[in-house]
Amino acid sequence: MQQLLVPIYDFLGCETPNSWLEQAKQPEQLTPLLIDHCNCELKAAQTAILMIRKYAIDKSSSHLLKAWAKPYEDFIYQPDRNVQEFLARDSKKNDITSELVANNDLTNNADLMSKMVRLTKEEFHHFEQVLQIMSARGIDYRNIRAGRYAKQLISHVRTHEPETMIDKLIIGAFIEARSCERFAKLAPHLDDDLAKFYTSLLRSEARHYQDYLALAEVVAGKDISVRINYFREKEMQLILSVDTEFRFHSGIPPQ
């Protein structure tokens, strides 16, 4: 596991502060931690789908992606949601990614589509896994307000292409890398089942960060280290500053 984390620590500007970890490992924080983690997995899938829709596929395929996401979005927004019914459905029947038509007007779209489709599948699966864990522990899914983390990072995205796309891909890399780092930090402090699950997520999250970064470099076609350093600093500021709401990606808790 440590070998897997070395490039993650090199990429991030800082490690998670002990004060966040001390808060996160408190028993009363397990419910909000799992609920926010569940929401983060779905948000990651939705973000990847938006990247596919905007940059990788022909407009005629857009409705297919909407259909793929619909059961998940229906579940989180309906007040009378049935967790067991949702988890029991055959999710593979809803996977229409083989029918997607690439947008040939954009270069590197096939690689983008391939990586983002795989990421989306994995994030949807992780969402279901966290939901299953919550259900087994008697924790009801509910909508909670997202923290400041992703919103603040997105606020720094440039507004002209291809810089917009490059920035979004770099941000995706930092979010996935931070997730991976926090799974590793949390695992030793959780019960055996959760520790095993969080450890199992490390490999996919590490690959997600690498995929986002590789795509950003290909799209830019030039050195992007200055922009990576820019977002490294912004991400570090969020992690090391006081955050009033506890979330999976939140900063330091108030004293």
mmCIF file of N, CA and C in Angstrom, residues 52-65 96-106 109-110 113 117:
data_model
loop_
_atom_site.group_PDB
_atom_site.id
_atom_site.type_symbol
_atom_site.label_atom_id
_atom_site.label_comp_id
_atom_site.label_asym_id
_atom_site.label_seq_id
_atom_site.Cartn_x
_atom_site.Cartn_y
_atom_site.Cartn_z
ATOM 1 N N ILE A 52 -17.629 13.593 -20.443
ATOM 2 C CA ILE A 52 -17.889 12.803 -21.653
ATOM 3 C C ILE A 52 -18.856 13.549 -22.569
ATOM 4 N N ARG A 53 -19.935 14.052 -21.987
ATOM 5 C CA ARG A 53 -20.953 14.734 -22.786
ATOM 6 C C ARG A 53 -20.388 15.969 -23.474
ATOM 7 N N LYS A 54 -19.574 16.729 -22.758
ATOM 8 C CA LYS A 54 -19.090 17.992 -23.308
ATOM 9 C C LYS A 54 -17.955 17.806 -24.296
ATOM 10 N N TYR A 55 -17.079 16.833 -24.031
ATOM 11 C CA TYR A 55 -15.837 16.777 -24.791
ATOM 12 C C TYR A 55 -15.607 15.516 -25.621
ATOM 13 N N ALA A 56 -16.347 14.441 -25.388
ATOM 14 C CA ALA A 56 -15.931 13.177 -26.001
ATOM 15 C C ALA A 56 -16.939 12.528 -26.936
ATOM 16 N N ILE A 57 -18.216 12.855 -26.820
ATOM 17 C CA ILE A 57 -19.208 12.132 -27.629
ATOM 18 C C ILE A 57 -19.971 13.054 -28.560
ATOM 19 N N ASP A 58 -20.550 12.436 -29.569
ATOM 20 C CA ASP A 58 -21.444 13.140 -30.474
ATOM 21 C C ASP A 58 -22.723 13.504 -29.710
ATOM 22 N N LYS A 59 -23.329 14.631 -30.063
ATOM 23 C CA LYS A 59 -24.527 15.080 -29.351
ATOM 24 C C LYS A 59 -25.656 14.055 -29.407
ATOM 25 N N SER A 60 -25.659 13.234 -30.445
ATOM 26 C CA SER A 60 -26.710 12.228 -30.580
ATOM 27 C C SER A 60 -26.641 11.173 -29.481
ATOM 28 N N SER A 61 -25.499 11.072 -28.795
ATOM 29 C CA SER A 61 -25.337 10.080 -27.740
ATOM 30 C C SER A 61 -25.644 10.630 -26.350
ATOM 31 N N SER A 62 -25.931 11.907 -26.275
ATOM 32 C CA SER A 62 -26.115 12.538 -24.967
ATOM 33 C C SER A 62 -27.236 11.889 -24.162
ATOM 34 N N HIS A 63 -28.321 11.521 -24.854
ATOM 35 C CA HIS A 63 -29.464 10.937 -24.142
ATOM 36 C C HIS A 63 -29.107 9.585 -23.517
ATOM 37 N N LEU A 64 -28.121 8.888 -24.088
ATOM 38 C CA LEU A 64 -27.708 7.600 -23.537
ATOM 39 C C LEU A 64 -27.050 7.779 -22.174
ATOM 40 N N LEU A 65 -26.238 8.823 -22.047
ATOM 41 C CA LEU A 65 -25.599 9.093 -20.763
ATOM 42 C C LEU A 65 -26.625 9.515 -19.718
ATOM 43 N N ILE A 96 -25.162 1.523 -21.109
ATOM 44 C CA ILE A 96 -25.311 1.684 -22.558
ATOM 45 C C ILE A 96 -24.046 2.256 -23.189
ATOM 46 N N THR A 97 -22.933 2.158 -22.497
ATOM 47 C CA THR A 97 -21.729 2.833 -22.966
ATOM 48 C C THR A 97 -21.202 2.282 -24.288
ATOM 49 N N SER A 98 -21.522 1.030 -24.604
ATOM 50 C CA SER A 98 -21.057 0.464 -25.867
ATOM 51 C C SER A 98 -21.748 1.117 -27.061
ATOM 52 N N GLU A 99 -22.840 1.825 -26.810
ATOM 53 C CA GLU A 99 -23.591 2.472 -27.888
ATOM 54 C C GLU A 99 -23.160 3.916 -28.126
ATOM 55 N N LEU A 100 -22.253 4.429 -27.312
ATOM 56 C CA LEU A 100 -21.841 5.819 -27.444
ATOM 57 C C LEU A 100 -21.079 6.052 -28.746
ATOM 58 N N VAL A 101 -21.331 7.196 -29.351
ATOM 59 C CA VAL A 101 -20.657 7.573 -30.592
ATOM 60 C C VAL A 101 -19.697 8.714 -30.288
ATOM 61 N N ALA A 102 -18.427 8.527 -30.617
ATOM 62 C CA ALA A 102 -17.415 9.535 -30.318
ATOM 63 C C ALA A 102 -17.588 10.772 -31.188
ATOM 64 N N ASN A 103 -17.187 11.895 -30.646
ATOM 65 C CA ASN A 103 -17.184 13.152 -31.379
ATOM 66 C C ASN A 103 -15.863 13.262 -32.136
ATOM 67 N N ASN A 104 -15.900 13.064 -33.421
ATOM 68 C CA ASN A 104 -14.676 13.037 -34.224
ATOM 69 C C ASN A 104 -14.085 14.414 -34.476
ATOM 70 N N ASP A 105 -14.785 15.459 -34.013
ATOM 71 C CA ASP A 105 -14.265 16.813 -34.201
ATOM 72 C C ASP A 105 -13.156 17.132 -33.198
ATOM 73 N N LEU A 106 -13.065 16.339 -32.132
ATOM 74 C CA LEU A 106 -12.088 16.602 -31.082
ATOM 75 C C LEU A 106 -10.996 15.538 -31.096
ATOM 76 N N ASN A 109 -10.400 12.272 -28.215
ATOM 77 C CA ASN A 109 -11.709 12.005 -27.611
ATOM 78 C C ASN A 109 -11.888 10.531 -27.248
ATOM 79 N N ALA A 110 -11.286 9.626 -28.023
ATOM 80 C CA ALA A 110 -11.443 8.195 -27.733
ATOM 81 C C ALA A 110 -10.809 7.847 -26.399
ATOM 82 N N MET A 113 -12.971 9.381 -23.631
ATOM 83 C CA MET A 113 -14.200 8.620 -23.431
ATOM 84 C C MET A 113 -13.904 7.298 -22.717
ATOM 85 N N VAL A 117 -15.447 6.758 -19.074
ATOM 86 C CA VAL A 117 -16.480 5.724 -18.974
ATOM 87 C C VAL A 117 -16.096 4.710 -17.907
#
